[in-house]
Amino acid sequence: QVQLVESGGGLVQAGYSLRLSCAASGGTFSSYAMGWFRQAPGKEREFVAAISWNGGSTDYADSVKGRFTISRDNAKNTVYLQMNSLKPEDTAVYYCAGRRGIVRRSRDEYQYWGQGTQVTVSS
């Protein structure tokens, strides 16, 4: 069973940056595609970014493309989300997720989830 723990969230002003981390344990991290999702109050959990097992393939939601970068370090069992030029609409709880197989956008296709980390962007 894979456990995922997110960290790095916080309160920042618009235009600033944050880097989220997700540490994995209990499984073969290097064999999983990893994703980041977010959920704002009153909204559905939505796809943000995903990365393949070896980092060779990435995918981004249009709303974050060019501002966010997903990466991973398999030696450290960790996936990252670098978030630049943050906007108030990026405010949400951010979740890390893992799945066997290729990169996907649907949250229903991810088997493992972290507890989430809050990101709040003030205007």
mmCIF file of N, CA and C in Angstrom:
data_model
loop_
_atom_site.group_PDB
_atom_site.id
_atom_site.type_symbol
_atom_site.label_atom_id
_atom_site.label_comp_id
_atom_site.label_asym_id
_atom_site.label_seq_id
_atom_site.Cartn_x
_atom_site.Cartn_y
_atom_site.Cartn_z
ATOM 1 N N GLN A 1 0.849 -1.183 0.000
ATOM 2 C CA GLN A 1 0.000 0.000 0.000
ATOM 3 C C GLN A 1 0.892 1.244 0.000
ATOM 4 N N VAL A 2 0.581 2.165 -0.876
ATOM 5 C CA VAL A 2 1.374 3.386 -0.991
ATOM 6 C C VAL A 2 0.774 4.475 -0.109
ATOM 7 N N GLN A 3 1.630 5.126 0.655
ATOM 8 C CA GLN A 3 1.212 6.300 1.435
ATOM 9 C C GLN A 3 1.838 7.538 0.831
ATOM 10 N N LEU A 4 1.025 8.602 0.733
ATOM 11 C CA LEU A 4 1.482 9.857 0.152
ATOM 12 C C LEU A 4 1.259 10.984 1.151
ATOM 13 N N VAL A 5 2.284 11.812 1.325
ATOM 14 C CA VAL A 5 2.180 12.925 2.270
ATOM 15 C C VAL A 5 2.639 14.208 1.583
ATOM 16 N N GLU A 6 1.719 15.157 1.472
ATOM 17 C CA GLU A 6 2.031 16.432 0.842
ATOM 18 C C GLU A 6 2.564 17.429 1.858
ATOM 19 N N SER A 7 3.358 18.372 1.375
ATOM 20 C CA SER A 7 3.842 19.465 2.212
ATOM 21 C C SER A 7 4.150 20.659 1.320
ATOM 22 N N GLY A 8 4.339 21.824 1.947
ATOM 23 C CA GLY A 8 4.750 22.994 1.193
ATOM 24 C C GLY A 8 3.663 24.025 0.950
ATOM 25 N N GLY A 9 2.450 23.714 1.361
ATOM 26 C CA GLY A 9 1.382 24.680 1.170
ATOM 27 C C GLY A 9 1.542 25.876 2.097
ATOM 28 N N GLY A 10 0.718 26.893 1.874
ATOM 29 C CA GLY A 10 0.781 28.070 2.727
ATOM 30 C C GLY A 10 0.003 29.224 2.137
ATOM 31 N N LEU A 11 0.219 30.401 2.725
ATOM 32 C CA LEU A 11 -0.440 31.632 2.287
ATOM 33 C C LEU A 11 0.590 32.514 1.597
ATOM 34 N N VAL A 12 0.289 32.908 0.362
ATOM 35 C CA VAL A 12 1.187 33.783 -0.390
ATOM 36 C C VAL A 12 0.378 34.850 -1.095
ATOM 37 N N GLN A 13 1.064 35.902 -1.488
ATOM 38 C CA GLN A 13 0.415 36.953 -2.270
ATOM 39 C C GLN A 13 0.430 36.568 -3.752
ATOM 40 N N ALA A 14 -0.502 37.118 -4.460
ATOM 41 C CA ALA A 14 -0.561 36.892 -5.905
ATOM 42 C C ALA A 14 0.757 37.305 -6.549
ATOM 43 N N GLY A 15 1.187 36.483 -7.507
ATOM 44 C CA GLY A 15 2.436 36.738 -8.207
ATOM 45 C C GLY A 15 3.631 36.008 -7.621
ATOM 46 N N TYR A 16 3.499 35.515 -6.410
ATOM 47 C CA TYR A 16 4.587 34.804 -5.757
ATOM 48 C C TYR A 16 4.551 33.312 -6.120
ATOM 49 N N SER A 17 5.521 32.581 -5.559
ATOM 50 C CA SER A 17 5.673 31.158 -5.899
ATOM 51 C C SER A 17 5.604 30.292 -4.654
ATOM 52 N N LEU A 18 5.266 29.041 -4.866
ATOM 53 C CA LEU A 18 5.340 27.992 -3.853
ATOM 54 C C LEU A 18 5.778 26.709 -4.521
ATOM 55 N N ARG A 19 6.436 25.841 -3.757
ATOM 56 C CA ARG A 19 6.744 24.505 -4.256
ATOM 57 C C ARG A 19 6.137 23.476 -3.315
ATOM 58 N N LEU A 20 5.278 22.651 -3.865
ATOM 59 C CA LEU A 20 4.689 21.555 -3.113
ATOM 60 C C LEU A 20 5.527 20.301 -3.292
ATOM 61 N N SER A 21 5.569 19.504 -2.244
ATOM 62 C CA SER A 21 6.255 18.211 -2.299
ATOM 63 C C SER A 21 5.282 17.123 -1.885
ATOM 64 N N CYS A 22 5.506 15.945 -2.417
ATOM 65 C CA CYS A 22 4.707 14.777 -2.048
ATOM 66 C C CYS A 22 5.674 13.611 -1.861
ATOM 67 N N ALA A 23 5.795 13.163 -0.627
ATOM 68 C CA ALA A 23 6.683 12.053 -0.308
ATOM 69 C C ALA A 23 5.901 10.753 -0.275
ATOM 70 N N ALA A 24 6.427 9.738 -0.962
ATOM 71 C CA ALA A 24 5.754 8.445 -1.039
ATOM 72 C C ALA A 24 6.507 7.399 -0.230
ATOM 73 N N SER A 25 5.757 6.458 0.317
ATOM 74 C CA SER A 25 6.360 5.332 1.023
ATOM 75 C C SER A 25 5.461 4.121 0.879
ATOM 76 N N GLY A 26 6.036 2.947 1.097
ATOM 77 C CA GLY A 26 5.248 1.727 1.125
ATOM 78 C C GLY A 26 4.994 1.085 -0.212
ATOM 79 N N GLY A 27 5.600 1.587 -1.266
ATOM 80 C CA GLY A 27 5.381 0.971 -2.567
ATOM 81 C C GLY A 27 6.546 1.247 -3.486
ATOM 82 N N THR A 28 6.412 0.830 -4.712
ATOM 83 C CA THR A 28 7.471 1.056 -5.702
ATOM 84 C C THR A 28 7.169 2.354 -6.426
ATOM 85 N N PHE A 29 7.611 3.444 -5.813
ATOM 86 C CA PHE A 29 7.280 4.783 -6.317
ATOM 87 C C PHE A 29 7.660 4.936 -7.786
ATOM 88 N N SER A 30 8.790 4.413 -8.167
ATOM 89 C CA SER A 30 9.301 4.645 -9.510
ATOM 90 C C SER A 30 8.458 3.969 -10.585
ATOM 91 N N SER A 31 7.515 3.130 -10.192
ATOM 92 C CA SER A 31 6.672 2.469 -11.181
ATOM 93 C C SER A 31 5.324 3.165 -11.372
ATOM 94 N N TYR A 32 5.075 4.230 -10.612
ATOM 95 C CA TYR A 32 3.776 4.899 -10.653
ATOM 96 C C TYR A 32 3.821 6.219 -11.410
ATOM 97 N N ALA A 33 2.789 6.470 -12.180
ATOM 98 C CA ALA A 33 2.538 7.825 -12.653
ATOM 99 C C ALA A 33 1.981 8.616 -11.479
ATOM 100 N N MET A 34 2.344 9.890 -11.399
ATOM 101 C CA MET A 34 1.915 10.727 -10.278
ATOM 102 C C MET A 34 1.184 11.962 -10.786
ATOM 103 N N GLY A 35 0.215 12.388 -10.013
ATOM 104 C CA GLY A 35 -0.553 13.555 -10.414
ATOM 105 C C GLY A 35 -0.785 14.495 -9.255
ATOM 106 N N TRP A 36 -1.084 15.729 -9.609
ATOM 107 C CA TRP A 36 -1.544 16.725 -8.639
ATOM 108 C C TRP A 36 -2.954 17.149 -9.039
ATOM 109 N N PHE A 37 -3.808 17.217 -8.039
ATOM 110 C CA PHE A 37 -5.175 17.676 -8.221
ATOM 111 C C PHE A 37 -5.426 18.775 -7.192
ATOM 112 N N ARG A 38 -6.493 19.531 -7.391
ATOM 113 C CA ARG A 38 -6.836 20.551 -6.402
ATOM 114 C C ARG A 38 -8.349 20.660 -6.280
ATOM 115 N N GLN A 39 -8.758 21.114 -5.096
ATOM 116 C CA GLN A 39 -10.182 21.266 -4.843
ATOM 117 C C GLN A 39 -10.411 22.556 -4.073
ATOM 118 N N ALA A 40 -11.140 23.468 -4.712
ATOM 119 C CA ALA A 40 -11.523 24.721 -4.070
ATOM 120 C C ALA A 40 -12.861 24.530 -3.368
ATOM 121 N N PRO A 41 -13.171 25.365 -2.382
ATOM 122 C CA PRO A 41 -14.444 25.222 -1.666
ATOM 123 C C PRO A 41 -15.629 25.256 -2.621
ATOM 124 N N GLY A 42 -16.505 24.272 -2.476
ATOM 125 C CA GLY A 42 -17.706 24.221 -3.285
ATOM 126 C C GLY A 42 -17.504 23.751 -4.709
ATOM 127 N N LYS A 43 -16.289 23.309 -5.018
ATOM 128 C CA LYS A 43 -16.006 22.869 -6.388
ATOM 129 C C LYS A 43 -15.540 21.422 -6.409
ATOM 130 N N GLU A 44 -15.579 20.838 -7.604
ATOM 131 C CA GLU A 44 -15.097 19.479 -7.793
ATOM 132 C C GLU A 44 -13.563 19.461 -7.737
ATOM 133 N N ARG A 45 -13.036 18.309 -7.372
ATOM 134 C CA ARG A 45 -11.588 18.124 -7.424
ATOM 135 C C ARG A 45 -11.179 18.074 -8.885
ATOM 136 N N GLU A 46 -10.193 18.884 -9.246
ATOM 137 C CA GLU A 46 -9.810 18.982 -10.647
ATOM 138 C C GLU A 46 -8.340 18.647 -10.874
ATOM 139 N N PHE A 47 -8.079 18.175 -12.056
ATOM 140 C CA PHE A 47 -6.715 17.834 -12.477
ATOM 141 C C PHE A 47 -5.870 19.094 -12.602
ATOM 142 N N VAL A 48 -4.619 18.998 -12.152
ATOM 143 C CA VAL A 48 -3.664 20.095 -12.285
ATOM 144 C C VAL A 48 -2.502 19.687 -13.188
ATOM 145 N N ALA A 49 -1.848 18.580 -12.845
ATOM 146 C CA ALA A 49 -0.670 18.160 -13.597
ATOM 147 C C ALA A 49 -0.397 16.692 -13.309
ATOM 148 N N ALA A 50 0.323 16.039 -14.207
ATOM 149 C CA ALA A 50 0.708 14.655 -14.005
ATOM 150 C C ALA A 50 2.045 14.389 -14.675
ATOM 151 N N ILE A 51 2.719 13.347 -14.194
ATOM 152 C CA ILE A 51 4.038 12.999 -14.719
ATOM 153 C C ILE A 51 4.155 11.491 -14.778
ATOM 154 N N SER A 52 4.813 10.993 -15.812
ATOM 155 C CA SER A 52 4.985 9.554 -15.976
ATOM 156 C C SER A 52 6.017 9.019 -14.994
ATOM 157 N N TRP A 53 6.151 7.682 -14.964
ATOM 158 C CA TRP A 53 7.003 7.048 -13.971
ATOM 159 C C TRP A 53 8.451 7.499 -14.054
ATOM 160 N N ASN A 54 8.914 7.813 -15.258
ATOM 161 C CA ASN A 54 10.318 8.206 -15.429
ATOM 162 C C ASN A 54 10.489 9.695 -15.698
ATOM 163 N N GLY A 55 9.392 10.455 -15.618
ATOM 164 C CA GLY A 55 9.482 11.883 -15.872
ATOM 165 C C GLY A 55 9.508 12.262 -17.334
ATOM 166 N N GLY A 56 9.415 11.288 -18.209
ATOM 167 C CA GLY A 56 9.527 11.557 -19.624
ATOM 168 C C GLY A 56 8.293 12.169 -20.257
ATOM 169 N N SER A 57 7.186 12.080 -19.565
ATOM 170 C CA SER A 57 5.925 12.603 -20.087
ATOM 171 C C SER A 57 5.230 13.405 -18.991
ATOM 172 N N THR A 58 4.769 14.591 -19.350
ATOM 173 C CA THR A 58 4.019 15.421 -18.403
ATOM 174 C C THR A 58 2.754 15.942 -19.080
ATOM 175 N N ASP A 59 1.802 16.325 -18.262
ATOM 176 C CA ASP A 59 0.546 16.868 -18.764
ATOM 177 C C ASP A 59 0.084 17.937 -17.782
ATOM 178 N N TYR A 60 -0.524 19.003 -18.299
ATOM 179 C CA TYR A 60 -0.962 20.108 -17.467
ATOM 180 C C TYR A 60 -2.367 20.557 -17.855
ATOM 181 N N ALA A 61 -3.101 20.998 -16.865
ATOM 182 C CA ALA A 61 -4.368 21.666 -17.146
ATOM 183 C C ALA A 61 -4.063 23.004 -17.818
ATOM 184 N N ASP A 62 -4.951 23.427 -18.695
ATOM 185 C CA ASP A 62 -4.736 24.692 -19.404
ATOM 186 C C ASP A 62 -4.584 25.870 -18.442
ATOM 187 N N SER A 63 -5.280 25.792 -17.327
ATOM 188 C CA SER A 63 -5.280 26.905 -16.384
ATOM 189 C C SER A 63 -3.932 27.126 -15.693
ATOM 190 N N VAL A 64 -3.058 26.122 -15.722
ATOM 191 C CA VAL A 64 -1.761 26.250 -15.048
ATOM 192 C C VAL A 64 -0.585 26.132 -16.007
ATOM 193 N N LYS A 65 -0.846 25.807 -17.237
ATOM 194 C CA LYS A 65 0.233 25.606 -18.215
ATOM 195 C C LYS A 65 1.060 26.880 -18.339
ATOM 196 N N GLY A 66 2.369 26.706 -18.276
ATOM 197 C CA GLY A 66 3.266 27.850 -18.355
ATOM 198 C C GLY A 66 3.585 28.484 -17.015
ATOM 199 N N ARG A 67 2.818 28.128 -15.977
ATOM 200 C CA ARG A 67 3.070 28.674 -14.636
ATOM 201 C C ARG A 67 3.516 27.595 -13.654
ATOM 202 N N PHE A 68 2.978 26.392 -13.806
ATOM 203 C CA PHE A 68 3.298 25.284 -12.898
ATOM 204 C C PHE A 68 4.192 24.281 -13.602
ATOM 205 N N THR A 69 5.057 23.641 -12.825
ATOM 206 C CA THR A 69 5.920 22.593 -13.356
ATOM 207 C C THR A 69 5.912 21.409 -12.399
ATOM 208 N N ILE A 70 5.608 20.230 -12.933
ATOM 209 C CA ILE A 70 5.657 19.000 -12.150
ATOM 210 C C ILE A 70 6.974 18.292 -12.431
ATOM 211 N N SER A 71 7.553 17.724 -11.394
ATOM 212 C CA SER A 71 8.799 16.976 -11.551
ATOM 213 C C SER A 71 8.844 15.889 -10.486
ATOM 214 N N ARG A 72 9.781 14.981 -10.619
ATOM 215 C CA ARG A 72 9.905 13.911 -9.639
ATOM 216 C C ARG A 72 11.359 13.517 -9.464
ATOM 217 N N ASP A 73 11.651 12.989 -8.293
ATOM 218 C CA ASP A 73 12.966 12.442 -7.977
ATOM 219 C C ASP A 73 12.737 11.036 -7.439
ATOM 220 N N ASN A 74 12.936 10.045 -8.277
ATOM 221 C CA ASN A 74 12.654 8.669 -7.872
ATOM 222 C C ASN A 74 13.612 8.179 -6.790
ATOM 223 N N ALA A 75 14.798 8.758 -6.732
ATOM 224 C CA ALA A 75 15.740 8.371 -5.678
ATOM 225 C C ALA A 75 15.239 8.812 -4.306
ATOM 226 N N LYS A 76 14.439 9.876 -4.286
ATOM 227 C CA LYS A 76 13.898 10.400 -3.026
ATOM 228 C C LYS A 76 12.428 10.049 -2.837
ATOM 229 N N ASN A 77 11.867 9.299 -3.768
ATOM 230 C CA ASN A 77 10.440 8.932 -3.691
ATOM 231 C C ASN A 77 9.555 10.163 -3.515
ATOM 232 N N THR A 78 9.842 11.194 -4.277
ATOM 233 C CA THR A 78 9.150 12.462 -4.099
ATOM 234 C C THR A 78 8.757 13.063 -5.448
ATOM 235 N N VAL A 79 7.570 13.637 -5.478
ATOM 236 C CA VAL A 79 7.111 14.387 -6.641
ATOM 237 C C VAL A 79 6.877 15.824 -6.193
ATOM 238 N N TYR A 80 7.141 16.765 -7.097
ATOM 239 C CA TYR A 80 7.064 18.178 -6.769
ATOM 240 C C TYR A 80 6.088 18.901 -7.699
ATOM 241 N N LEU A 81 5.589 20.017 -7.221
ATOM 242 C CA LEU A 81 4.808 20.920 -8.062
ATOM 243 C C LEU A 81 5.306 22.335 -7.785
ATOM 244 N N GLN A 82 6.064 22.861 -8.739
ATOM 245 C CA GLN A 82 6.529 24.236 -8.632
ATOM 246 C C GLN A 82 5.446 25.144 -9.195
ATOM 247 N N MET A 83 4.987 26.076 -8.381
ATOM 248 C CA MET A 83 3.887 26.953 -8.778
ATOM 249 C C MET A 83 4.384 28.391 -8.786
ATOM 250 N N ASN A 84 4.431 28.968 -9.961
ATOM 251 C CA ASN A 84 4.884 30.349 -10.129
ATOM 252 C C ASN A 84 3.722 31.238 -10.548
ATOM 253 N N SER A 85 3.913 32.547 -10.388
ATOM 254 C CA SER A 85 2.895 33.518 -10.802
ATOM 255 C C SER A 85 1.518 33.125 -10.279
ATOM 256 N N LEU A 86 1.462 32.841 -9.003
ATOM 257 C CA LEU A 86 0.206 32.365 -8.417
ATOM 258 C C LEU A 86 -0.890 33.421 -8.480
ATOM 259 N N LYS A 87 -2.114 32.950 -8.645
ATOM 260 C CA LYS A 87 -3.289 33.800 -8.753
ATOM 261 C C LYS A 87 -4.277 33.438 -7.641
ATOM 262 N N PRO A 88 -5.139 34.355 -7.259
ATOM 263 C CA PRO A 88 -6.140 34.020 -6.235
ATOM 264 C C PRO A 88 -6.978 32.798 -6.608
ATOM 265 N N GLU A 89 -7.225 32.605 -7.887
ATOM 266 C CA GLU A 89 -8.021 31.445 -8.316
ATOM 267 C C GLU A 89 -7.278 30.126 -8.178
ATOM 268 N N ASP A 90 -6.002 30.166 -7.835
ATOM 269 C CA ASP A 90 -5.263 28.936 -7.548
ATOM 270 C C ASP A 90 -5.500 28.455 -6.110
ATOM 271 N N THR A 91 -6.198 29.246 -5.323
ATOM 272 C CA THR A 91 -6.480 28.875 -3.942
ATOM 273 C C THR A 91 -7.298 27.583 -3.884
ATOM 274 N N ALA A 92 -6.779 26.596 -3.167
ATOM 275 C CA ALA A 92 -7.429 25.283 -3.085
ATOM 276 C C ALA A 92 -6.623 24.386 -2.155
ATOM 277 N N VAL A 93 -7.202 23.240 -1.849
ATOM 278 C CA VAL A 93 -6.432 22.161 -1.241
ATOM 279 C C VAL A 93 -5.834 21.356 -2.387
ATOM 280 N N TYR A 94 -4.526 21.139 -2.322
ATOM 281 C CA TYR A 94 -3.814 20.422 -3.369
ATOM 282 C C TYR A 94 -3.519 19.006 -2.896
ATOM 283 N N TYR A 95 -3.863 18.046 -3.757
ATOM 284 C CA TYR A 95 -3.689 16.641 -3.453
ATOM 285 C C TYR A 95 -2.710 15.996 -4.412
ATOM 286 N N CYS A 96 -1.905 15.135 -3.856
ATOM 287 C CA CYS A 96 -1.002 14.292 -4.635
ATOM 288 C C CYS A 96 -1.688 12.945 -4.830
ATOM 289 N N ALA A 97 -1.499 12.338 -6.000
ATOM 290 C CA ALA A 97 -2.127 11.050 -6.281
ATOM 291 C C ALA A 97 -1.200 10.185 -7.114
ATOM 292 N N GLY A 98 -1.353 8.865 -6.978
ATOM 293 C CA GLY A 98 -0.530 7.937 -7.731
ATOM 294 C C GLY A 98 -1.352 6.852 -8.394
ATOM 295 N N ARG A 99 -0.874 6.376 -9.514
ATOM 296 C CA ARG A 99 -1.560 5.304 -10.221
ATOM 297 C C ARG A 99 -0.539 4.428 -10.953
ATOM 298 N N ARG A 100 -0.903 3.173 -11.098
ATOM 299 C CA ARG A 100 -0.102 2.294 -11.940
ATOM 300 C C ARG A 100 -0.453 2.620 -13.389
ATOM 301 N N GLY A 101 0.551 2.606 -14.230
ATOM 302 C CA GLY A 101 0.277 2.839 -15.643
ATOM 303 C C GLY A 101 0.636 4.240 -16.091
ATOM 304 N N ILE A 102 0.009 4.647 -17.171
ATOM 305 C CA ILE A 102 0.399 5.896 -17.816
ATOM 306 C C ILE A 102 -0.296 7.093 -17.194
ATOM 307 N N VAL A 103 0.134 8.263 -17.610
ATOM 308 C CA VAL A 103 -0.444 9.518 -17.132
ATOM 309 C C VAL A 103 -1.914 9.615 -17.534
ATOM 310 N N ARG A 104 -2.748 10.029 -16.579
ATOM 311 C CA ARG A 104 -4.166 10.227 -16.827
ATOM 312 C C ARG A 104 -4.622 11.503 -16.160
ATOM 313 N N ARG A 105 -5.736 12.042 -16.648
ATOM 314 C CA ARG A 105 -6.298 13.260 -16.061
ATOM 315 C C ARG A 105 -7.459 12.998 -15.116
ATOM 316 N N SER A 106 -8.080 11.839 -15.238
ATOM 317 C CA SER A 106 -9.266 11.564 -14.435
ATOM 318 C C SER A 106 -8.892 11.142 -13.023
ATOM 319 N N ARG A 107 -9.481 11.783 -12.035
ATOM 320 C CA ARG A 107 -9.169 11.444 -10.646
ATOM 321 C C ARG A 107 -9.613 10.015 -10.309
ATOM 322 N N ASP A 108 -10.604 9.516 -11.006
ATOM 323 C CA ASP A 108 -11.095 8.168 -10.743
ATOM 324 C C ASP A 108 -10.086 7.090 -11.119
ATOM 325 N N GLU A 109 -9.072 7.454 -11.870
ATOM 326 C CA GLU A 109 -8.081 6.468 -12.315
ATOM 327 C C GLU A 109 -6.848 6.423 -11.423
ATOM 328 N N TYR A 110 -6.884 7.173 -10.324
ATOM 329 C CA TYR A 110 -5.763 7.173 -9.388
ATOM 330 C C TYR A 110 -6.125 6.359 -8.159
ATOM 331 N N GLN A 111 -5.239 5.433 -7.796
ATOM 332 C CA GLN A 111 -5.524 4.521 -6.697
ATOM 333 C C GLN A 111 -5.098 5.065 -5.334
ATOM 334 N N TYR A 112 -4.100 5.922 -5.322
ATOM 335 C CA TYR A 112 -3.523 6.368 -4.051
ATOM 336 C C TYR A 112 -3.599 7.883 -3.942
ATOM 337 N N TRP A 113 -3.940 8.339 -2.743
ATOM 338 C CA TRP A 113 -4.134 9.770 -2.511
ATOM 339 C C TRP A 113 -3.507 10.192 -1.192
ATOM 340 N N GLY A 114 -2.981 11.427 -1.193
ATOM 341 C CA GLY A 114 -2.545 12.035 0.055
ATOM 342 C C GLY A 114 -3.691 12.771 0.715
ATOM 343 N N GLN A 115 -3.399 13.381 1.849
ATOM 344 C CA GLN A 115 -4.415 14.082 2.631
ATOM 345 C C GLN A 115 -4.622 15.521 2.178
ATOM 346 N N GLY A 116 -3.704 16.039 1.410
ATOM 347 C CA GLY A 116 -3.853 17.385 0.886
ATOM 348 C C GLY A 116 -3.103 18.437 1.682
ATOM 349 N N THR A 117 -2.778 19.531 0.991
ATOM 350 C CA THR A 117 -2.134 20.671 1.623
ATOM 351 C C THR A 117 -2.798 21.942 1.098
ATOM 352 N N GLN A 118 -3.078 22.867 2.003
ATOM 353 C CA GLN A 118 -3.814 24.067 1.634
ATOM 354 C C GLN A 118 -2.888 25.100 1.001
ATOM 355 N N VAL A 119 -3.334 25.642 -0.116
ATOM 356 C CA VAL A 119 -2.651 26.774 -0.754
ATOM 357 C C VAL A 119 -3.649 27.925 -0.828
ATOM 358 N N THR A 120 -3.259 29.063 -0.274
ATOM 359 C CA THR A 120 -4.107 30.234 -0.303
ATOM 360 C C THR A 120 -3.336 31.391 -0.919
ATOM 361 N N VAL A 121 -3.928 31.997 -1.949
ATOM 362 C CA VAL A 121 -3.284 33.096 -2.654
ATOM 363 C C VAL A 121 -4.132 34.348 -2.448
ATOM 364 N N SER A 122 -3.543 35.341 -1.840
ATOM 365 C CA SER A 122 -4.259 36.591 -1.577
ATOM 366 C C SER A 122 -3.987 37.598 -2.687
ATOM 367 N N SER A 123 -4.979 38.446 -2.929
ATOM 368 C CA SER A 123 -4.837 39.437 -4.010
ATOM 369 C C SER A 123 -4.226 40.732 -3.504
#
